[in-house]
Coordinates of C-alpha atoms and ligand atoms in Angstrom, one line a residue:
M1 CA -26.5 -17.2 -2.7
Y2 CA -25.5 -19.2 1.0
L3 CA -23.8 -17.4 3.4
Y4 CA -22.0 -19.0 6.2
N5 CA -23.9 -17.8 9.1
S6 CA -21.9 -17.5 12.7
L7 CA -25.3 -18.1 14.6
S8 CA -26.1 -21.4 13.1
H9 CA -22.3 -22.4 12.2
K10 CA -23.6 -23.5 9.1
K11 CA -24.0 -21.7 5.4
E12 CA -27.4 -20.8 5.1
E13 CA -29.8 -19.6 1.9
F14 CA -29.3 -15.9 2.1
I15 CA -32.9 -14.6 2.5
P16 CA -33.6 -10.9 3.0
H17 CA -36.1 -10.1 5.5
E18 CA -37.4 -7.7 3.1
E19 CA -37.5 -9.0 -0.9
G20 CA -34.9 -7.1 -2.6
K21 CA -33.6 -5.3 0.0
V22 CA -30.9 -5.4 2.3
S23 CA -29.9 -3.8 5.5
M24 CA -26.3 -4.8 6.1
Y25 CA -24.4 -3.1 9.4
T26 CA -20.5 -3.1 9.7
C27 CA -18.5 -2.3 12.8
G28 CA -16.3 0.5 12.0
P29 CA -12.8 1.4 13.1
T30 CA -11.9 2.6 16.7
V31 CA -10.4 6.1 15.7
Y32 CA -7.4 6.2 18.1
H33 CA -4.8 5.0 15.5
Y34 CA -4.3 4.1 11.8
A35 CA -5.9 0.9 10.5
H36 CA -3.4 -1.9 10.0
I37 CA -3.9 -3.9 6.8
G38 CA -5.9 -6.6 9.3
N39 CA -8.4 -4.0 10.0
L40 CA -8.3 -3.5 6.0
R41 CA -9.0 -7.4 5.4
S42 CA -12.2 -7.3 7.1
Y43 CA -13.1 -4.2 5.4
I44 CA -12.0 -5.4 2.0
M45 CA -14.2 -8.9 2.5
E46 CA -17.3 -6.7 3.6
D47 CA -17.0 -4.5 0.5
I48 CA -16.9 -7.4 -1.5
L49 CA -20.1 -8.8 0.0
E50 CA -21.5 -5.4 -0.1
K51 CA -21.0 -5.2 -4.1
Y52 CA -22.0 -8.5 -4.8
L53 CA -25.3 -8.2 -3.1
R54 CA -25.7 -4.8 -5.5
F55 CA -24.3 -7.0 -8.5
V56 CA -27.0 -9.8 -8.4
G57 CA -29.1 -6.8 -7.8
Y58 CA -30.2 -6.4 -4.0
D59 CA -31.0 -2.5 -3.0
V60 CA -28.2 -3.0 -0.5
K61 CA -28.3 0.1 2.4
R62 CA -25.1 -0.2 4.5
V63 CA -24.6 1.6 8.0
M64 CA -21.2 1.9 10.0
N65 CA -20.3 3.3 12.8
I66 CA -17.0 5.2 14.0
T67 CA -16.2 4.7 17.6
D68 CA -14.4 7.9 18.8
V69 CA -15.3 7.1 22.5
G70 CA -16.3 3.9 25.0
H71 CA -13.9 1.3 23.7
L72 CA -11.5 0.5 26.3
T73 CA -8.5 -1.9 25.5
S74 CA -9.3 -4.8 26.6
D75 CA -12.7 -5.0 24.7
G76 CA -14.5 -5.4 27.6
D77 CA -15.0 -3.0 30.1
T78 CA -11.5 -2.8 31.7
G79 CA -8.2 -1.2 30.4
D80 CA -7.6 2.4 29.0
D81 CA -9.3 4.1 26.8
K82 CA -8.5 3.9 23.5
M83 CA -9.5 7.2 22.4
L84 CA -8.0 8.8 25.2
K85 CA -4.6 6.6 25.0
G86 CA -4.4 8.3 21.4
A87 CA -4.9 11.7 22.3
K88 CA -2.0 11.8 24.9
R89 CA 0.2 9.7 22.9
E90 CA 0.0 12.7 19.9
H91 CA -0.7 15.7 22.6
K92 CA -4.2 16.4 20.9
T93 CA -7.6 16.5 21.8
V94 CA -9.7 13.3 21.8
M95 CA -12.0 14.9 19.0
E96 CA -8.8 15.9 17.1
I97 CA -7.5 12.6 17.3
A98 CA -11.0 11.3 16.0
K99 CA -11.2 13.6 12.8
F100 CA -7.5 12.7 12.1
Y101 CA -7.6 9.2 12.1
T102 CA -11.2 8.9 10.9
D103 CA -10.1 10.5 7.5
A104 CA -7.2 8.5 7.2
F105 CA -9.4 5.6 7.1
F106 CA -11.3 6.9 4.4
D107 CA -8.3 7.9 2.5
D108 CA -6.9 3.9 3.1
C109 CA -10.4 2.6 2.0
K110 CA -10.5 4.6 -1.2
K111 CA -7.4 3.5 -1.8
L112 CA -8.4 0.5 -1.5
N113 CA -11.4 0.6 -3.6
I114 CA -13.4 0.0 -0.2
K115 CA -17.0 1.9 -0.8
T116 CA -17.8 4.3 1.8
P117 CA -21.2 3.2 3.4
D118 CA -24.5 4.7 3.1
V119 CA -24.6 6.2 6.6
V120 CA -21.5 6.6 8.3
V121 CA -22.1 7.5 12.2
P122 CA -19.7 8.6 14.9
A123 CA -20.7 7.6 18.0
T124 CA -20.3 10.8 19.9
T125 CA -23.1 11.9 17.8
Y126 CA -26.1 9.6 18.9
I127 CA -25.5 9.9 23.0
D128 CA -29.1 11.2 23.4
E129 CA -30.1 7.8 21.4
F130 CA -27.6 5.6 23.6
I131 CA -29.6 7.2 27.0
R132 CA -33.0 6.6 25.2
V133 CA -32.3 3.2 24.6
I134 CA -30.3 2.3 27.8
S135 CA -33.2 4.2 29.8
S136 CA -36.0 1.7 28.1
L137 CA -33.5 -1.3 29.1
M138 CA -33.9 0.0 32.4
D139 CA -37.7 -0.1 32.3
K140 CA -38.0 -3.5 31.0
G141 CA -35.8 -4.8 34.1
Y142 CA -32.8 -5.7 31.6
A143 CA -30.3 -3.0 33.2
Y144 CA -29.5 -2.1 36.1
E145 CA -27.0 0.7 38.5
A146 CA -24.4 -0.4 40.3
G147 CA -21.3 1.7 42.0
G148 CA -22.5 4.2 39.7
N149 CA -22.1 2.3 36.5
I150 CA -25.4 1.0 34.2
Y151 CA -24.9 -2.5 33.9
F152 CA -26.7 -5.1 31.6
D153 CA -28.0 -8.2 33.2
T154 CA -27.2 -10.9 31.3
S155 CA -29.1 -13.3 33.2
K156 CA -32.1 -12.2 32.3
L157 CA -31.3 -13.4 29.3
D158 CA -32.5 -17.3 27.9
K159 CA -28.8 -17.6 26.2
Y160 CA -26.2 -14.9 26.3
Y161 CA -23.3 -16.9 24.7
V162 CA -24.8 -17.1 21.2
F163 CA -22.2 -17.6 19.1
N164 CA -20.8 -20.5 20.6
D165 CA -21.3 -22.4 24.1
F166 CA -18.4 -21.0 25.7
N167 CA -17.3 -21.7 29.2
E168 CA -18.7 -19.2 31.0
D169 CA -15.5 -19.0 33.2
D170 CA -13.0 -19.0 30.9
L171 CA -14.4 -16.1 29.0
A172 CA -16.3 -14.2 31.3
V173 CA -14.7 -10.7 30.3
G174 CA -12.4 -9.8 33.3
V175 CA -11.5 -13.1 34.3
R176 CA -10.2 -13.6 30.7
D177 CA -8.2 -10.6 30.9
G178 CA -6.4 -11.8 34.0
V179 CA -7.5 -8.5 35.5
E180 CA -9.9 -7.8 38.9
A181 CA -13.6 -8.6 38.3
D182 CA -15.8 -5.5 38.3
E183 CA -17.0 -6.1 41.9
N184 CA -20.4 -4.0 40.8
K185 CA -21.5 -6.7 38.4
R186 CA -24.2 -9.2 39.4
N187 CA -23.1 -11.6 37.2
K188 CA -19.5 -12.2 35.3
A189 CA -20.8 -11.5 32.2
D190 CA -22.6 -8.6 32.4
F191 CA -21.6 -5.4 30.8
V192 CA -21.3 -1.7 31.1
L193 CA -24.4 0.6 29.0
W194 CA -23.1 3.5 30.5
F195 CA -20.2 4.6 32.4
T196 CA -20.3 7.7 35.0
K197 CA -17.7 6.2 37.7
S198 CA -14.8 7.1 35.6
K199 CA -11.5 5.4 36.0
F200 CA -10.2 8.4 34.1
D201 CA -9.9 11.5 35.6
D202 CA -9.1 13.4 32.7
Q203 CA -11.7 11.6 30.9
E204 CA -12.3 14.3 28.0
L205 CA -15.5 13.5 26.7
K206 CA -18.8 13.3 29.4
W207 CA -22.6 13.9 28.6
D208 CA -25.3 14.5 31.3
S209 CA -27.4 11.5 31.6
P210 CA -30.4 10.4 34.1
W211 CA -27.6 8.6 35.9
G212 CA -25.1 11.2 36.1
V213 CA -22.0 12.6 34.1
G214 CA -20.4 9.6 31.9
Y215 CA -20.0 8.4 28.9
P216 CA -21.4 5.3 27.1
G217 CA -19.5 1.8 27.0
W218 CA -18.5 0.7 23.7
H219 CA -21.5 -2.1 22.4
I220 CA -24.4 -0.1 22.8
E221 CA -23.3 2.3 20.4
C222 CA -23.6 -0.7 17.0
S223 CA -27.2 -1.5 18.3
C224 CA -28.7 1.9 18.7
I225 CA -26.4 3.5 15.4
S226 CA -27.6 -0.2 13.3
M227 CA -31.3 0.1 14.8
K228 CA -31.7 3.8 14.4
N229 CA -30.8 3.7 10.5
L230 CA -32.2 0.3 9.8
G231 CA -34.8 -0.5 11.5
E232 CA -35.9 -3.5 14.4
Y233 CA -34.6 -6.1 11.4
L234 CA -31.3 -6.5 10.3
D235 CA -30.2 -8.6 7.7
I236 CA -26.4 -9.0 8.1
H237 CA -23.9 -7.9 10.9
C238 CA -20.3 -7.8 9.3
G239 CA -17.3 -7.6 11.3
G240 CA -13.5 -9.3 12.4
I241 CA -14.1 -12.4 14.3
D242 CA -12.5 -10.7 17.5
N243 CA -15.6 -9.1 17.5
A244 CA -17.5 -12.0 18.0
F245 CA -17.3 -12.1 21.7
P246 CA -17.9 -9.8 23.6
H247 CA -19.3 -7.3 21.1
H248 CA -21.7 -8.9 18.7
T249 CA -22.4 -11.0 21.9
N250 CA -23.4 -8.1 23.9
E251 CA -24.8 -6.2 20.8
I252 CA -27.4 -9.2 20.4
A253 CA -28.4 -9.2 24.3
Q254 CA -28.6 -5.5 24.4
S255 CA -30.8 -5.3 20.8
E256 CA -33.2 -8.3 21.5
A257 CA -33.7 -7.3 24.9
Y258 CA -34.7 -3.8 23.5
L259 CA -36.7 -5.0 20.3
G260 CA -38.5 -8.2 22.1
H261 CA -37.6 -9.8 18.9
K262 CA -34.8 -11.6 17.2
W263 CA -32.5 -8.9 15.7
C264 CA -30.1 -10.0 13.0
N265 CA -30.4 -12.9 10.6
Y266 CA -26.8 -13.5 9.3
W267 CA -23.6 -12.8 11.1
F268 CA -20.8 -12.1 8.6
H269 CA -17.3 -13.0 10.4
I270 CA -14.0 -12.5 8.6
L271 CA -10.9 -14.1 9.9
H272 CA -8.1 -12.2 10.8
L273 CA -4.8 -11.2 8.9
N274 CA -1.9 -12.7 11.1
T275 CA 1.8 -12.0 10.6
D276 CA 4.3 -15.1 10.4
D277 CA 4.9 -14.5 13.9
G278 CA 1.7 -13.9 15.2
K279 CA -1.2 -11.8 15.7
M280 CA -1.5 -8.7 13.9
S281 CA -1.1 -5.4 16.3
K282 CA -0.4 -1.9 16.6
S283 CA 1.8 -1.7 18.9
K284 CA 4.2 -4.1 17.5
G285 CA 7.2 -4.0 15.6
E286 CA 6.8 -2.6 12.4
F287 CA 3.3 -1.3 12.3
L288 CA 1.3 -2.5 8.7
T289 CA -0.4 0.3 7.1
V290 CA -1.5 0.7 3.5
S291 CA 1.0 3.9 3.3
L292 CA 3.8 1.3 4.5
L293 CA 2.9 -1.0 1.5
E294 CA 2.9 2.2 -0.9
E295 CA 6.5 3.3 0.6
K296 CA 7.6 -0.7 0.0
G297 CA 6.0 0.0 -3.7
Y298 CA 3.3 -2.0 -3.6
L299 CA 0.0 -0.4 -5.7
P300 CA -2.9 -0.6 -2.5
V301 CA -4.9 -2.8 -4.9
I302 CA -2.7 -5.5 -4.7
Y303 CA -2.9 -6.0 -1.2
R304 CA -6.2 -6.2 -2.1
F305 CA -6.0 -8.8 -4.6
F306 CA -4.0 -11.0 -1.9
C307 CA -6.8 -10.7 0.1
L308 CA -9.2 -12.3 -2.5
Q309 CA -7.0 -14.4 -3.5
S310 CA -7.8 -16.5 0.1
H311 CA -11.7 -17.2 1.5
Y312 CA -12.4 -14.7 4.2
R313 CA -13.4 -17.6 6.6
K314 CA -9.6 -18.7 6.5
S315 CA -7.1 -16.8 8.6
L316 CA -4.5 -15.4 6.5
V317 CA -0.6 -15.1 7.1
F318 CA 1.0 -12.2 5.5
S319 CA 4.6 -11.7 4.8
W320 CA 6.4 -9.6 2.2
D321 CA 7.0 -13.0 0.2
N322 CA 3.4 -13.8 0.3
L323 CA 2.3 -10.0 -1.1
D324 CA 5.4 -10.4 -3.5
N325 CA 3.8 -13.6 -5.2
A326 CA 0.1 -11.5 -5.3
K327 CA 2.3 -8.5 -6.8
T328 CA 3.9 -11.2 -9.7
A329 CA 0.7 -12.5 -10.0
Y330 CA -1.4 -9.2 -10.7
N331 CA 0.8 -8.2 -13.0
K332 CA 0.6 -11.0 -15.2
L333 CA -3.4 -10.9 -14.7
I334 CA -2.7 -7.4 -16.2
E335 CA -0.4 -8.1 -18.9
K336 CA -2.8 -10.6 -20.5
I337 CA -5.7 -7.9 -20.1
A338 CA -3.9 -5.0 -22.0
P339 CA -3.9 -6.7 -25.5
L340 CA -7.8 -7.1 -24.8
T341 CA -8.3 -3.6 -24.4
Q342 CA -7.1 -2.9 -27.9
G343 CA -8.5 -3.8 -31.5
S344 CA -12.5 -2.7 -32.2
A345 CA -15.3 -4.1 -30.6
E346 CA -16.9 -7.1 -31.7
D347 CA -20.3 -8.9 -30.8
I348 CA -20.5 -10.4 -27.8
D349 CA -20.1 -14.7 -28.0
K350 CA -23.0 -14.9 -25.9
A351 CA -22.6 -18.5 -24.8
E352 CA -19.2 -17.8 -23.8
Y353 CA -20.4 -14.9 -21.6
D354 CA -23.7 -16.9 -20.2
R355 CA -21.4 -19.8 -18.9
L356 CA -18.6 -17.6 -17.7
M357 CA -21.2 -15.1 -15.8
Q358 CA -22.5 -17.8 -14.3
A359 CA -19.7 -19.9 -13.2
F360 CA -18.2 -16.6 -11.3
R361 CA -21.9 -16.2 -9.6
D362 CA -21.5 -19.4 -8.7
A363 CA -18.2 -19.1 -7.2
L364 CA -19.7 -15.8 -5.1
D365 CA -23.1 -17.3 -4.5
S366 CA -21.2 -20.2 -2.5
D367 CA -20.5 -18.1 0.4
V368 CA -18.4 -15.2 -0.9
N369 CA -15.7 -17.7 -2.5
T370 CA -13.5 -14.9 -3.9
A371 CA -10.5 -17.3 -4.5
M372 CA -12.7 -19.2 -7.1
G373 CA -14.0 -15.8 -8.6
I374 CA -10.2 -14.9 -9.3
T375 CA -10.2 -18.8 -11.1
V376 CA -12.8 -17.7 -13.3
L377 CA -11.6 -14.7 -13.9
Y378 CA -8.2 -16.9 -15.3
D379 CA -10.8 -19.0 -17.0
V380 CA -12.0 -15.7 -19.2
L381 CA -8.7 -15.2 -19.6
K382 CA -7.8 -19.0 -21.0
S383 CA -11.3 -19.2 -23.1
K384 CA -12.2 -19.0 -26.7
A385 CA -14.1 -16.2 -26.3
N386 CA -13.1 -13.3 -28.8
A387 CA -11.5 -10.1 -27.1
S388 CA -14.6 -8.4 -26.7
T389 CA -16.6 -11.0 -24.7
K390 CA -13.3 -11.3 -22.2
L391 CA -13.1 -7.5 -21.9
A392 CA -17.2 -7.6 -20.8
L393 CA -16.5 -10.0 -18.6
I394 CA -13.7 -8.4 -16.9
G395 CA -15.3 -5.3 -16.4
E396 CA -18.3 -6.7 -14.8
F397 CA -16.1 -9.3 -12.4
D398 CA -14.3 -5.8 -11.4
K399 CA -17.3 -4.3 -10.3
V400 CA -17.2 -6.8 -7.4
L401 CA -13.6 -7.5 -7.2
G402 CA -12.6 -3.8 -7.5
C403 CA -8.8 -4.3 -8.4
D404 CA -8.7 -1.6 -11.1
L405 CA -8.1 -4.8 -13.7
I406 CA -9.0 -2.6 -17.3
E407 CA -7.5 1.1 -15.4
N408 CA -4.5 -0.7 -14.6
A409 CA -4.1 -2.6 -18.1
K410 CA -4.9 0.5 -20.0
K411 CA -2.0 2.3 -17.8
L412 CA 0.3 -0.1 -18.4
L413 CA -0.1 0.1 -22.4
E414 CA 0.1 4.0 -22.0
E415 CA 3.2 4.2 -20.0
S416 CA 4.8 1.7 -22.6
A417 CA 3.7 3.7 -25.6
K418 CA 4.6 6.7 -24.1
A419 CA 8.3 5.2 -23.3
S420 CA 8.4 4.5 -27.0
A421 CA 7.5 8.1 -27.7
D422 CA 10.6 9.3 -26.7
I423 CA 12.8 6.4 -28.5
P424 CA 14.9 8.5 -31.4
A425 CA 13.6 8.1 -35.3
E426 CA 16.8 6.6 -35.8
V427 CA 15.9 3.6 -33.3
M428 CA 12.5 3.3 -34.7
E429 CA 13.5 2.9 -37.9
L430 CA 15.5 0.2 -37.0
V431 CA 13.1 -1.8 -34.9
E432 CA 10.6 -1.4 -38.2
Q433 CA 12.9 -2.8 -39.8
R434 CA 13.5 -5.7 -37.8
K435 CA 9.7 -6.3 -37.6
E436 CA 9.7 -6.5 -41.2
A437 CA 12.8 -9.1 -40.9
R438 CA 11.2 -11.4 -38.3
K439 CA 7.8 -11.1 -40.5
A440 CA 10.2 -12.7 -43.3
K441 CA 11.8 -14.7 -40.6
D442 CA 15.2 -13.9 -41.4
F443 CA 16.5 -14.1 -38.0
A444 CA 20.0 -13.4 -38.9
L445 CA 18.8 -9.8 -40.1
A446 CA 16.5 -9.5 -37.1
D447 CA 19.7 -10.2 -35.1
E448 CA 21.9 -7.9 -36.4
L449 CA 19.2 -5.0 -36.6
R450 CA 19.0 -5.5 -33.1
D451 CA 23.2 -5.4 -32.7
K452 CA 22.7 -1.9 -34.3
I453 CA 19.6 -0.4 -32.1
T454 CA 21.7 -1.9 -29.0
A455 CA 25.1 0.1 -30.5
L456 CA 22.5 3.2 -30.1
G457 CA 21.8 2.8 -26.7
Y458 CA 18.5 0.9 -27.0
E459 CA 17.2 -2.6 -25.9
V460 CA 14.4 -4.1 -28.0
K461 CA 12.3 -6.8 -26.2
E462 CA 9.6 -9.1 -27.8
T463 CA 6.7 -9.3 -25.3
R464 CA 3.2 -10.5 -25.2
Q465 CA 1.6 -6.6 -25.6
G466 CA 3.9 -6.3 -28.7
T467 CA 8.2 -4.9 -28.9
E468 CA 9.1 -3.4 -25.7
I469 CA 11.9 -0.8 -26.5
T470 CA 14.0 0.6 -23.7
K471 CA 16.6 2.7 -22.9
I472 CA 20.1 1.0 -22.0
Q473 CA 21.0 2.8 -18.8
Ligands
AMP501 P1 -10.9 -1.8 15.5 O1 -10.8 -0.4 14.9 O2 -10.1 -2.4 16.6 O3 -12.2 -1.9 16.1 O4 -11.2 -2.6 14.2 C1 -11.8 -2.7 13.1 C2 -12.0 -4.0 12.4 O5 -10.8 -4.9 12.0 C3 -13.5 -4.8 13.4 O6 -14.1 -5.4 12.6 C4 -12.0 -5.9 13.8 O7 -12.7 -7.2 14.2 C5 -11.1 -6.1 12.9 N1 -9.7 -6.8 13.1 C6 -9.3 -6.4 14.1 N2 -7.8 -7.1 13.7 C7 -7.8 -7.9 12.9 C8 -6.9 -8.9 12.0 N3 -5.6 -8.9 12.5 N4 -7.5 -9.1 10.9 C9 -8.8 -9.1 10.5 N5 -9.3 -7.9 11.1 C10 -9.2 -7.4 12.1
ZN502 ZN1 -20.1 -3.0 16.8

């Protein structure tokens, strides 16, 4: 399998640290509001990666944090505390906000068939661990105290901007955000590990530490939660591309300073979902959530299908028209799968099965190319293989794609069977006679029978699934 690695800017063969096992870390949500569908694009694509690794036989352990403290609105060390902002907005405590939006996040994930990682850790439950690692960084000379806060000293590293050769003046936090630089910092790129001098007098969550009462910076949580649960060598770290800098850059700085060796081998970054008028935002106009999609009549899985139609390393534009196109394509796919679920089991056509399975694996092996994987799904439907072979392949592919393909195909058939169960016997009799007439190619009689059915208030139509009868409203 080949994965694009943001560290090397190349597709690299994926070789885990320990044979047959994969350790995988995902930056979890900041639980101050609902996740928008942009955030969820990242989690969908990470879920595909995890499921595919399991599909090809790896023993995967995946860990995710929940950011319930320390994430300021700038992604650096400035701006408001996101959690405090959420609590004020809703006149609740920070912990109430965290609980509510953590549950909401997992509800959304469930609707989108995103598997819950094996280990999920809220940052507030790991404070002792953060203090332990920060103390070690202080002892090793990688961290310093200034103005009451503890900072990471980026000048102690051979290379800090690991993902890109950034121009420090352009990207150092503070300068970038157009706010006053923090006078306490020895170097522009230094970042806070522990705040004691909070700008926020009403900071709700504070803990005792060797440096005074305070709270952790945002970045330290992911390093500590990952290292504690996945050990010193991490195979894959995931997240949206916005997290590459400063968040992941800082994670690498502090983890490698603490460990004294390279920490994570593969960095998997998902490009953003944007709206046609720019960046997806939680504060701008219509806030795009899974619930909003449902209110507008879209099955959440259609959004998942929409995401899978493009490559994770390309930014994706969301519009209702684009989602409608995905809905049409999805429904057509389901209509084609439906007849395969009927009929009795046949022997699997092994040659066709192997050929198409290999094509699917080639697609996913090539840097998780889901769009190509979906093309293979269409190839299955077009293939000359029997229905059982096609159905077996679709069932296997959907273990990775997670689009409820067979379930929804069966549901479609059930719904149409239910609809025909409510049809009066007299109409059904005419429908049967019409079927016979059509079989005998007596189309004049078939038309006559159709008129009789219409006169009784029903419409009869031929579809791929067979004859469809609906009540005329
Ligand atoms: P947050 O809740 O802000 O910490 O973000 C959760 C995840 O969503 C992170 O991995 C972000 O990098 C990712 N993310 C944020 N905005 C977008 C977007 N528009 N498209 C895709 N992923 C995003
Ligand atoms: Zn993180």
